mmCIF file of C-alpha atoms and ligand atoms in Angstrom:
data_model
loop_
_atom_site.group_PDB
_atom_site.id
_atom_site.type_symbol
_atom_site.label_atom_id
_atom_site.label_comp_id
_atom_site.label_asym_id
_atom_site.label_seq_id
_atom_site.Cartn_x
_atom_site.Cartn_y
_atom_site.Cartn_z
ATOM 1 C CA MET A 1 43.009 42.853 67.321
ATOM 2 C CA SER A 2 45.237 43.526 64.138
ATOM 3 C CA VAL A 3 46.740 46.751 63.550
ATOM 4 C CA SER A 4 44.370 47.433 60.531
ATOM 5 C CA ALA A 5 41.169 46.608 62.653
ATOM 6 C CA THR A 6 42.392 48.873 65.282
ATOM 7 C CA ARG A 7 42.895 51.829 62.583
ATOM 8 C CA ALA A 8 39.418 50.948 61.178
ATOM 9 C CA VAL A 9 37.878 52.484 64.521
ATOM 10 C CA ALA A 10 40.266 55.049 65.042
ATOM 11 C CA ALA A 11 38.665 58.608 65.855
ATOM 12 C CA TRP A 12 39.029 61.337 63.445
ATOM 13 C CA HIS A 13 38.480 65.071 63.452
ATOM 14 C CA VAL A 14 37.346 66.181 60.009
ATOM 15 C CA ARG A 15 37.151 69.868 58.878
ATOM 16 C CA GLY A 16 36.562 71.307 55.427
ATOM 17 C CA ARG A 17 34.034 72.846 53.144
ATOM 18 C CA ALA A 18 31.074 70.772 52.295
ATOM 19 C CA LEU A 19 28.902 71.058 49.099
ATOM 20 C CA PRO A 20 26.566 72.212 47.463
ATOM 21 C CA ASP A 21 26.996 75.387 49.425
ATOM 22 C CA GLY A 22 30.828 75.392 49.989
ATOM 23 C CA GLU A 23 30.347 76.358 53.751
ATOM 24 C CA PRO A 24 32.997 75.141 56.179
ATOM 25 C CA ILE A 25 31.624 72.129 58.320
ATOM 26 C CA GLU A 26 33.392 70.110 61.212
ATOM 27 C CA PHE A 27 32.522 66.880 62.672
ATOM 28 C CA TRP A 28 34.330 63.857 64.399
ATOM 29 C CA THR A 29 34.285 60.072 63.572
ATOM 30 C CA ASP A 30 34.271 57.350 66.171
ATOM 31 C CA GLY A 31 33.854 53.714 65.866
ATOM 32 C CA GLY A 32 33.126 54.026 62.134
ATOM 33 C CA ARG A 33 30.236 56.499 62.588
ATOM 34 C CA ILE A 34 30.028 60.293 62.268
ATOM 35 C CA VAL A 35 29.419 62.288 65.487
ATOM 36 C CA ASP A 36 28.986 65.963 65.923
ATOM 37 C CA GLU A 37 30.788 66.321 69.201
ATOM 38 C CA PRO A 38 34.430 66.339 69.891
ATOM 39 C CA VAL A 39 35.864 62.797 70.524
ATOM 40 C CA ALA A 40 38.770 62.561 73.065
ATOM 41 C CA GLY A 41 41.924 61.412 71.189
ATOM 42 C CA ALA A 42 40.653 61.985 67.691
ATOM 43 C CA ARG A 43 43.337 62.743 65.120
ATOM 44 C CA SER A 44 43.024 65.563 62.666
ATOM 45 C CA LEU A 45 42.445 64.290 59.043
ATOM 46 C CA ASP A 46 44.891 66.505 57.268
ATOM 47 C CA VAL A 47 45.045 66.718 53.397
ATOM 48 C CA GLY A 48 48.261 69.123 53.722
ATOM 49 C CA GLY A 49 46.409 72.515 53.138
ATOM 50 C CA THR A 50 44.445 74.856 55.031
ATOM 51 C CA ILE A 51 40.650 74.073 56.045
ATOM 52 C CA ASP A 52 39.760 76.381 53.108
ATOM 53 C CA ASP A 53 41.589 74.206 50.728
ATOM 54 C CA THR A 54 39.970 70.986 52.222
ATOM 55 C CA TRP A 55 36.705 69.785 50.492
ATOM 56 C CA ILE A 56 34.530 67.083 51.899
ATOM 57 C CA LEU A 57 32.322 64.925 50.001
ATOM 58 C CA PRO A 58 29.925 61.988 51.342
ATOM 59 C CA GLY A 59 31.707 59.931 48.790
ATOM 60 C CA LEU A 60 30.951 59.537 45.076
ATOM 61 C CA VAL A 61 28.020 57.473 43.622
ATOM 62 C CA ASP A 62 28.064 55.415 40.376
ATOM 63 C CA ALA A 63 24.416 55.312 39.745
ATOM 64 C CA HIS A 64 24.869 52.748 36.885
ATOM 65 C CA CYS A 65 27.477 50.182 36.934
ATOM 66 C CA HIS A 66 28.032 46.459 36.969
ATOM 67 C CA VAL A 67 29.937 44.566 39.639
ATOM 68 C CA GLY A 68 30.245 41.029 37.988
ATOM 69 C CA ILE A 69 30.282 41.594 34.105
ATOM 70 C CA ARG A 70 33.708 40.763 32.797
ATOM 71 C CA PHE A 71 35.468 43.760 31.181
ATOM 72 C CA GLY A 72 35.960 43.030 27.408
ATOM 73 C CA GLY A 73 34.318 39.887 26.653
ATOM 74 C CA GLY A 74 30.824 40.350 28.575
ATOM 75 C CA GLY A 75 29.607 37.294 30.494
ATOM 76 C CA GLY A 76 30.072 36.669 34.156
ATOM 77 C CA GLU A 77 33.080 37.765 36.235
ATOM 78 C CA SER A 78 34.940 35.696 38.809
ATOM 79 C CA THR A 79 34.596 36.259 42.481
ATOM 80 C CA GLU A 80 38.096 37.506 42.581
ATOM 81 C CA GLY A 81 37.510 39.769 39.363
ATOM 82 C CA LEU A 82 34.220 41.503 40.787
ATOM 83 C CA LEU A 83 35.913 42.145 44.129
ATOM 84 C CA GLU A 84 38.618 43.834 42.195
ATOM 85 C CA GLN A 85 35.971 45.869 40.272
ATOM 86 C CA ALA A 86 34.416 47.082 43.611
ATOM 87 C CA ARG A 87 37.934 48.000 44.926
ATOM 88 C CA ILE A 88 38.733 49.977 41.884
ATOM 89 C CA GLU A 89 35.566 51.926 42.426
ATOM 90 C CA ARG A 90 36.451 52.552 46.179
ATOM 91 C CA ASP A 91 39.789 53.902 45.305
ATOM 92 C CA ALA A 92 38.170 56.382 42.866
ATOM 93 C CA GLY A 93 36.078 57.508 45.867
ATOM 94 C CA VAL A 94 32.950 55.674 44.800
ATOM 95 C CA LEU A 95 31.511 54.551 48.068
ATOM 96 C CA LEU A 96 27.891 53.725 46.784
ATOM 97 C CA LEU A 97 27.172 52.005 43.525
ATOM 98 C CA ARG A 98 23.696 51.151 41.929
ATOM 99 C CA ASP A 99 24.404 47.667 40.321
ATOM 100 C CA ALA A 100 22.273 47.940 37.159
ATOM 101 C CA GLY A 101 22.261 44.128 36.455
ATOM 102 C CA SER A 102 24.905 41.271 37.095
ATOM 103 C CA PRO A 103 24.605 37.782 35.568
ATOM 104 C CA VAL A 104 26.491 36.443 38.798
ATOM 105 C CA ASP A 105 25.636 36.966 42.527
ATOM 106 C CA ASN A 106 27.916 39.636 43.806
ATOM 107 C CA ARG A 107 26.132 39.648 47.293
ATOM 108 C CA MET A 108 29.550 38.506 48.844
ATOM 109 C CA VAL A 109 30.651 42.186 48.453
ATOM 110 C CA ASP A 110 28.536 43.046 51.543
ATOM 111 C CA ASP A 111 30.831 40.813 53.519
ATOM 112 C CA HIS A 112 33.943 43.038 52.801
ATOM 113 C CA PRO A 113 33.811 46.252 54.859
ATOM 114 C CA ASP A 114 36.424 47.734 52.840
ATOM 115 C CA LEU A 115 34.427 47.648 49.828
ATOM 116 C CA PRO A 116 31.533 50.056 48.593
ATOM 117 C CA ARG A 117 27.879 49.707 49.351
ATOM 118 C CA ILE A 118 25.902 48.177 46.611
ATOM 119 C CA VAL A 119 22.438 48.737 45.794
ATOM 120 C CA ARG A 120 21.369 46.027 43.372
ATOM 121 C CA ALA A 121 18.878 45.271 40.550
ATOM 122 C CA GLY A 122 19.102 41.684 40.351
ATOM 123 C CA ARG A 123 19.726 40.344 36.798
ATOM 124 C CA HIS A 124 18.677 42.210 33.517
ATOM 125 C CA ILE A 125 15.484 40.867 32.220
ATOM 126 C CA ALA A 126 15.145 40.436 28.312
ATOM 127 C CA ALA A 127 13.952 38.081 25.505
ATOM 128 C CA PRO A 128 16.012 35.574 23.634
ATOM 129 C CA LYS A 129 18.541 37.364 21.259
ATOM 130 C CA ARG A 130 17.352 40.866 22.584
ATOM 131 C CA TYR A 131 20.415 41.753 24.655
ATOM 132 C CA ILE A 132 23.980 40.855 25.257
ATOM 133 C CA ARG A 133 24.279 37.261 25.291
ATOM 134 C CA GLY A 134 24.973 35.410 28.687
ATOM 135 C CA LEU A 135 23.868 38.584 30.912
ATOM 136 C CA PRO A 136 20.033 38.766 31.125
ATOM 137 C CA VAL A 137 17.330 36.105 32.290
ATOM 138 C CA ASP A 138 15.672 35.469 28.872
ATOM 139 C CA LEU A 139 11.905 35.135 28.924
ATOM 140 C CA ASP A 140 10.463 33.096 25.930
ATOM 141 C CA ASP A 141 7.001 34.800 26.418
ATOM 142 C CA GLU A 142 6.309 38.280 27.641
ATOM 143 C CA SER A 143 3.404 37.021 29.861
ATOM 144 C CA GLN A 144 6.334 35.631 32.204
ATOM 145 C CA LEU A 145 7.489 39.214 32.895
ATOM 146 C CA PRO A 146 5.484 40.271 35.937
ATOM 147 C CA ASP A 147 6.379 36.983 37.646
ATOM 148 C CA GLU A 148 10.082 37.501 36.690
ATOM 149 C CA VAL A 149 10.126 41.064 37.918
ATOM 150 C CA ARG A 150 8.792 39.812 41.160
ATOM 151 C CA ARG A 151 11.852 37.355 41.519
ATOM 152 C CA GLN A 152 14.371 39.912 40.471
ATOM 153 C CA ALA A 153 12.825 42.528 42.997
ATOM 154 C CA ARG A 154 13.113 39.987 45.847
ATOM 155 C CA ALA A 155 16.749 39.116 44.745
ATOM 156 C CA GLY A 156 17.680 42.875 44.517
ATOM 157 C CA ASP A 157 18.114 45.877 46.806
ATOM 158 C CA GLY A 158 14.850 47.669 45.709
ATOM 159 C CA TRP A 159 15.513 47.907 41.897
ATOM 160 C CA VAL A 160 14.547 45.961 38.879
ATOM 161 C CA LYS A 161 16.438 46.350 35.455
ATOM 162 C CA LEU A 162 14.512 45.748 32.261
ATOM 163 C CA VAL A 163 15.902 45.754 28.971
ATOM 164 C CA GLY A 164 13.616 48.338 27.142
ATOM 165 C CA ASP A 165 14.882 48.027 23.557
ATOM 166 C CA TRP A 166 17.477 46.442 21.459
ATOM 167 C CA ILE A 167 18.270 45.531 18.022
ATOM 168 C CA ASP A 168 15.571 43.381 16.375
ATOM 169 C CA ARG A 169 17.704 41.608 13.586
ATOM 170 C CA ALA A 170 14.516 40.685 11.750
ATOM 171 C CA VAL A 171 13.680 44.467 11.498
ATOM 172 C CA GLY A 172 17.077 45.845 11.333
ATOM 173 C CA ASP A 173 16.478 48.614 13.871
ATOM 174 C CA LEU A 174 15.936 49.253 17.636
ATOM 175 C CA THR A 175 12.589 48.098 18.602
ATOM 176 C CA PRO A 176 10.873 47.632 22.056
ATOM 177 C CA LEU A 177 10.829 44.312 23.718
ATOM 178 C CA TRP A 178 7.489 44.493 25.446
ATOM 179 C CA SER A 179 3.966 45.569 24.853
ATOM 180 C CA ASP A 180 2.544 48.535 26.619
ATOM 181 C CA ALA A 181 -0.137 46.132 28.408
ATOM 182 C CA ILE A 182 2.582 43.909 30.121
ATOM 183 C CA LEU A 183 4.782 46.695 31.199
ATOM 184 C CA LYS A 184 1.965 47.870 33.197
ATOM 185 C CA ASP A 185 1.339 44.611 34.903
ATOM 186 C CA ALA A 186 5.348 44.091 35.372
ATOM 187 C CA ILE A 187 5.939 47.566 36.857
ATOM 188 C CA ALA A 188 2.996 47.200 39.117
ATOM 189 C CA ALA A 189 4.263 43.893 40.311
ATOM 190 C CA ALA A 190 7.659 45.652 41.114
ATOM 191 C CA HIS A 191 5.999 48.495 42.945
ATOM 192 C CA ASP A 192 4.005 46.005 44.915
ATOM 193 C CA GLU A 193 7.256 44.322 46.029
ATOM 194 C CA GLY A 194 8.582 47.672 47.080
ATOM 195 C CA ALA A 195 11.130 47.901 44.285
ATOM 196 C CA ARG A 196 11.615 50.715 41.675
ATOM 197 C CA VAL A 197 12.063 49.821 38.034
ATOM 198 C CA THR A 198 14.357 51.015 35.414
ATOM 199 C CA ALA A 199 15.206 50.317 31.964
ATOM 200 C CA HIS A 200 17.891 50.263 29.251
ATOM 201 C CA VAL A 201 16.528 52.447 26.448
ATOM 202 C CA PHE A 202 18.642 53.697 23.547
ATOM 203 C CA GLY A 203 15.791 54.636 21.161
ATOM 204 C CA GLU A 204 12.640 56.550 20.812
ATOM 205 C CA ASP A 205 9.908 53.766 20.460
ATOM 206 C CA ALA A 206 10.143 52.100 23.798
ATOM 207 C CA LEU A 207 9.823 55.139 25.926
ATOM 208 C CA PRO A 208 6.064 56.024 25.881
ATOM 209 C CA GLY A 209 5.129 52.359 27.091
ATOM 210 C CA LEU A 210 7.600 52.306 29.854
ATOM 211 C CA LEU A 211 6.795 55.929 30.959
ATOM 212 C CA GLY A 212 2.893 55.199 30.596
ATOM 213 C CA ALA A 213 3.449 52.050 32.761
ATOM 214 C CA GLY A 214 4.845 54.217 35.528
ATOM 215 C CA ILE A 215 8.654 53.380 35.267
ATOM 216 C CA ASP A 216 10.947 55.150 37.978
ATOM 217 C CA CYS A 217 14.093 55.522 35.979
ATOM 218 C CA ILE A 218 15.359 55.584 32.357
ATOM 219 C CA GLU A 219 19.031 54.356 31.437
ATOM 220 C CA HIS A 220 20.906 55.965 28.675
ATOM 221 C CA GLY A 221 17.713 57.810 27.365
ATOM 222 C CA THR A 222 19.355 58.912 24.048
ATOM 223 C CA GLY A 223 16.114 58.704 22.156
ATOM 224 C CA LEU A 224 14.101 61.218 24.537
ATOM 225 C CA THR A 225 11.929 63.688 22.608
ATOM 226 C CA ASP A 226 10.102 66.743 23.952
ATOM 227 C CA THR A 227 7.067 64.526 24.350
ATOM 228 C CA THR A 228 8.797 61.863 26.392
ATOM 229 C CA ILE A 229 10.741 64.434 28.409
ATOM 230 C CA ALA A 230 7.560 65.855 29.415
ATOM 231 C CA ALA A 231 6.135 62.630 30.528
ATOM 232 C CA MET A 232 9.423 62.027 32.575
ATOM 233 C CA VAL A 233 8.921 65.414 34.471
ATOM 234 C CA ASP A 234 5.252 64.621 35.190
ATOM 235 C CA GLY A 235 6.208 61.259 36.634
ATOM 236 C CA GLY A 236 9.166 62.446 38.376
ATOM 237 C CA VAL A 237 11.157 59.697 36.452
ATOM 238 C CA ALA A 238 14.967 59.999 36.725
ATOM 239 C CA LEU A 239 17.637 59.759 33.956
ATOM 240 C CA VAL A 240 20.868 58.024 34.300
ATOM 241 C CA PRO A 241 22.534 58.788 30.601
ATOM 242 C CA THR A 242 25.925 56.981 31.093
ATOM 243 C CA LEU A 243 27.530 59.338 28.403
ATOM 244 C CA ILE A 244 31.018 57.503 28.488
ATOM 245 C CA ASN A 245 29.077 54.401 27.283
ATOM 246 C CA ILE A 246 26.924 56.501 24.716
ATOM 247 C CA ALA A 247 30.414 57.553 23.322
ATOM 248 C CA THR A 248 30.844 54.040 22.121
ATOM 249 C CA PHE A 249 27.730 54.211 19.815
ATOM 250 C CA PRO A 250 29.804 55.068 16.676
ATOM 251 C CA GLU A 251 31.838 51.913 17.209
ATOM 252 C CA ILE A 252 28.669 49.791 17.664
ATOM 253 C CA ALA A 253 27.427 51.431 14.344
ATOM 254 C CA ASP A 254 30.797 50.481 12.689
ATOM 255 C CA SER A 255 30.427 46.987 13.586
ATOM 256 C CA ALA A 256 26.802 46.779 12.425
ATOM 257 C CA THR A 257 27.426 46.662 8.761
ATOM 258 C CA ARG A 258 24.605 44.157 8.219
ATOM 259 C CA PHE A 259 22.102 46.563 9.648
ATOM 260 C CA PRO A 260 22.482 49.963 8.050
ATOM 261 C CA VAL A 261 19.329 51.413 9.436
ATOM 262 C CA TYR A 262 20.204 50.623 12.874
ATOM 263 C CA ALA A 263 23.870 51.760 12.303
ATOM 264 C CA ALA A 264 22.500 55.154 11.123
ATOM 265 C CA HIS A 265 20.059 55.248 13.960
ATOM 266 C CA MET A 266 22.901 54.794 16.507
ATOM 267 C CA ARG A 267 25.005 57.378 14.848
ATOM 268 C CA ALA A 268 22.091 60.138 15.141
ATOM 269 C CA LEU A 269 21.321 59.162 18.571
ATOM 270 C CA HIS A 270 25.158 59.779 19.336
ATOM 271 C CA THR A 271 25.273 63.050 17.435
ATOM 272 C CA ARG A 272 22.461 64.619 19.203
ATOM 273 C CA ARG A 273 23.329 63.220 22.754
ATOM 274 C CA TYR A 274 24.316 66.447 24.351
ATOM 275 C CA ASP A 275 21.364 68.121 23.202
ATOM 276 C CA THR A 276 18.972 65.392 24.453
ATOM 277 C CA ILE A 277 20.460 65.285 27.961
ATOM 278 C CA ALA A 278 20.581 69.159 28.040
ATOM 279 C CA ALA A 279 16.963 69.175 26.942
ATOM 280 C CA ALA A 280 15.878 66.776 29.842
ATOM 281 C CA HIS A 281 17.864 68.705 32.421
ATOM 282 C CA ASP A 282 16.410 71.961 31.463
ATOM 283 C CA ALA A 283 12.967 70.437 31.539
ATOM 284 C CA GLY A 284 13.763 69.420 35.270
ATOM 285 C CA VAL A 285 14.443 65.745 34.942
ATOM 286 C CA PRO A 286 16.562 64.495 37.810
ATOM 287 C CA ILE A 287 19.878 63.251 36.216
ATOM 288 C CA TYR A 288 22.416 61.028 37.964
ATOM 289 C CA ALA A 289 25.914 59.988 36.978
ATOM 290 C CA GLY A 290 26.404 56.426 35.926
ATOM 291 C CA THR A 291 29.375 55.119 33.908
ATOM 292 C CA ASP A 292 28.055 51.655 32.919
ATOM 293 C CA ALA A 293 31.217 50.087 33.875
ATOM 294 C CA GLY A 294 31.529 46.459 33.366
ATOM 295 C CA GLY A 295 31.242 44.867 29.945
ATOM 296 C CA SER A 296 32.709 47.661 27.635
ATOM 297 C CA ILE A 297 33.452 50.326 30.122
ATOM 298 C CA ARG A 298 36.403 50.097 32.761
ATOM 299 C CA HIS A 299 35.468 50.663 36.310
ATOM 300 C CA GLY A 300 36.848 53.809 38.092
ATOM 301 C CA ARG A 301 35.755 56.440 35.636
ATOM 302 C CA ILE A 302 33.111 58.252 37.433
ATOM 303 C CA ALA A 303 35.133 61.782 37.136
ATOM 304 C CA ASP A 304 34.940 61.121 33.240
ATOM 305 C CA GLU A 305 31.200 60.784 33.538
ATOM 306 C CA VAL A 306 31.006 63.833 35.587
ATOM 307 C CA ASP A 307 33.032 65.735 32.797
ATOM 308 C CA GLU A 308 30.675 64.528 30.175
ATOM 309 C CA LEU A 309 27.528 65.628 32.270
ATOM 310 C CA ARG A 310 29.137 69.220 32.338
ATOM 311 C CA ARG A 311 29.433 68.954 28.509
ATOM 312 C CA ALA A 312 25.892 68.220 28.354
ATOM 313 C CA GLY A 313 25.054 71.457 30.066
ATOM 314 C CA LEU A 314 24.934 70.714 33.702
ATOM 315 C CA ASN A 315 26.833 73.339 35.756
ATOM 316 C CA ALA A 316 29.841 72.234 37.822
ATOM 317 C CA THR A 317 27.879 71.758 41.095
ATOM 318 C CA ASP A 318 24.917 69.981 39.519
ATOM 319 C CA ALA A 319 27.244 67.554 37.771
ATOM 320 C CA LEU A 320 29.159 66.695 40.929
ATOM 321 C CA GLY A 321 25.867 66.374 42.905
ATOM 322 C CA ALA A 322 24.720 63.944 40.231
ATOM 323 C CA ALA A 323 27.624 61.975 41.266
ATOM 324 C CA SER A 324 27.480 62.439 44.975
ATOM 325 C CA TRP A 325 24.932 64.001 47.424
ATOM 326 C CA ALA A 326 22.124 64.245 45.100
ATOM 327 C CA ALA A 327 22.543 60.677 43.908
ATOM 328 C CA ARG A 328 23.042 59.382 47.391
ATOM 329 C CA SER A 329 19.520 61.007 48.428
ATOM 330 C CA TRP A 330 17.819 59.365 45.293
ATOM 331 C CA LEU A 331 19.149 56.031 46.466
ATOM 332 C CA GLY A 332 17.802 56.443 49.994
ATOM 333 C CA CYS A 333 21.272 57.593 51.591
ATOM 334 C CA THR A 334 21.917 60.430 53.794
ATOM 335 C CA SER A 335 25.086 62.371 53.608
ATOM 336 C CA LEU A 336 27.663 63.295 56.449
ATOM 337 C CA ARG A 337 24.836 63.189 59.092
ATOM 338 C CA ALA A 338 25.695 62.296 62.809
ATOM 339 C CA GLY A 339 25.096 58.790 63.668
ATOM 340 C CA GLU A 340 25.612 57.600 60.027
ATOM 341 C CA SER A 341 28.471 55.509 58.673
ATOM 342 C CA ALA A 342 31.687 57.514 58.228
ATOM 343 C CA ASP A 343 31.684 57.291 54.467
ATOM 344 C CA LEU A 344 33.358 60.389 53.033
ATOM 345 C CA THR A 345 36.121 61.543 50.538
ATOM 346 C CA LEU A 346 38.418 64.602 51.070
ATOM 347 C CA TYR A 347 40.010 66.568 48.298
ATOM 348 C CA ARG A 348 42.904 69.210 48.400
ATOM 349 C CA GLY A 349 40.949 71.625 46.173
ATOM 350 C CA ASP A 350 37.405 72.110 45.137
ATOM 351 C CA PRO A 351 36.217 68.621 43.641
ATOM 352 C CA ARG A 352 34.174 70.609 41.137
ATOM 353 C CA GLY A 353 37.383 70.982 39.265
ATOM 354 C CA THR A 354 37.566 67.421 37.683
ATOM 355 C CA ASP A 355 41.492 67.065 37.941
ATOM 356 C CA VAL A 356 40.773 67.424 41.809
ATOM 357 C CA LEU A 357 37.750 64.992 41.586
ATOM 358 C CA ARG A 358 40.195 62.506 39.890
ATOM 359 C CA ALA A 359 42.499 62.219 42.855
ATOM 360 C CA PRO A 360 40.814 62.059 46.281
ATOM 361 C CA ALA A 361 43.275 62.827 49.061
ATOM 362 C CA VAL A 362 41.338 60.655 51.579
ATOM 363 C CA VAL A 363 38.904 58.022 51.020
ATOM 364 C CA MET A 364 37.125 56.848 54.311
ATOM 365 C CA LEU A 365 34.619 54.009 54.225
ATOM 366 C CA ARG A 366 32.858 53.026 57.436
ATOM 367 C CA GLY A 367 35.358 55.032 59.334
ATOM 368 C CA ALA A 368 38.585 53.288 57.774
ATOM 369 C CA LEU A 369 41.022 54.874 55.547
ATOM 370 C CA HIS A 370 41.953 53.470 52.194
ATOM 371 C CA PRO A 371 44.713 52.866 51.547
ATOM 372 C CA VAL A 372 45.145 51.981 55.255
ATOM 373 C CA PRO A 373 47.874 54.358 56.315
HETATM 374 ZN ZN1 LIG B 1 24.573 48.806 31.911
#
């Protein structure tokens, strides 16, 4: 057995404060799992301060990123490149990712125990010329949508990703990609497969059809209004705003000189982004942190998104929960429970301070420390 493999199953004694309540907790890890009774020979996992200075999270979650989209140019990333994307997230303390669509199969990440867990949405589903070229499965006719949704549901890990709206160059503005009727059939097909559905939506007009069809989550959501926010609350629909991606809307507008109505629309959505997200939060819409890394956003920026959620009005505990324990629960994972995989991050200081959050003192995944000491 190699030295690193021996260390991977080393036993550790973990003590510190846990969130959301800040109370001290104590547990052990053994063979990569959390146990609630002392383990003989367990070493103390020490971040250099007192127990009061040591804070424990069940790791961070990036609820919207892409492992397999090449940064900068779009398109598919190489295997080596996408493994590096996952590694960058892990080193930032992100131990669970929801992949919101990848043009290449990233299933091989699951063969690397040193890389984060991924919950996949298969490939984006769009129509020709109605999304970033090279990323989605393009359907020539929307009648194909329910069957494609079933295919992507089977290819993924419980999520399907639709492109809900995009610029229509013939119109010169954002418009919905799908009719209300086909969305009902498509989302019913996903639910029949046991998958949840989410959609990329920047503008206002695609939201009523998606929400009326029973969608489970909205990505971006900059076009939410009081009416569609109320529909989200009624349906228990989650929102992943990806505010650090919304921050790029002015650049998108600057580059769209041929489409002045679209450019003005994107600028307006950007201007009111914090008010929109705050209104959704105040109304009770569950909000989770996603960076949209891959493509135009670099990996490893979850702390920036937590910062942005605070700017949008979430308190420090809710903003961090949106990127940790609350997001884990939404994605079907428990947090720091006996018997579960020892996935956790430790901080010297309260990670609700974002400078602390940026620099985890310990990243433990499946019981192994990263970097390996
Ligand atoms: Zn995305």
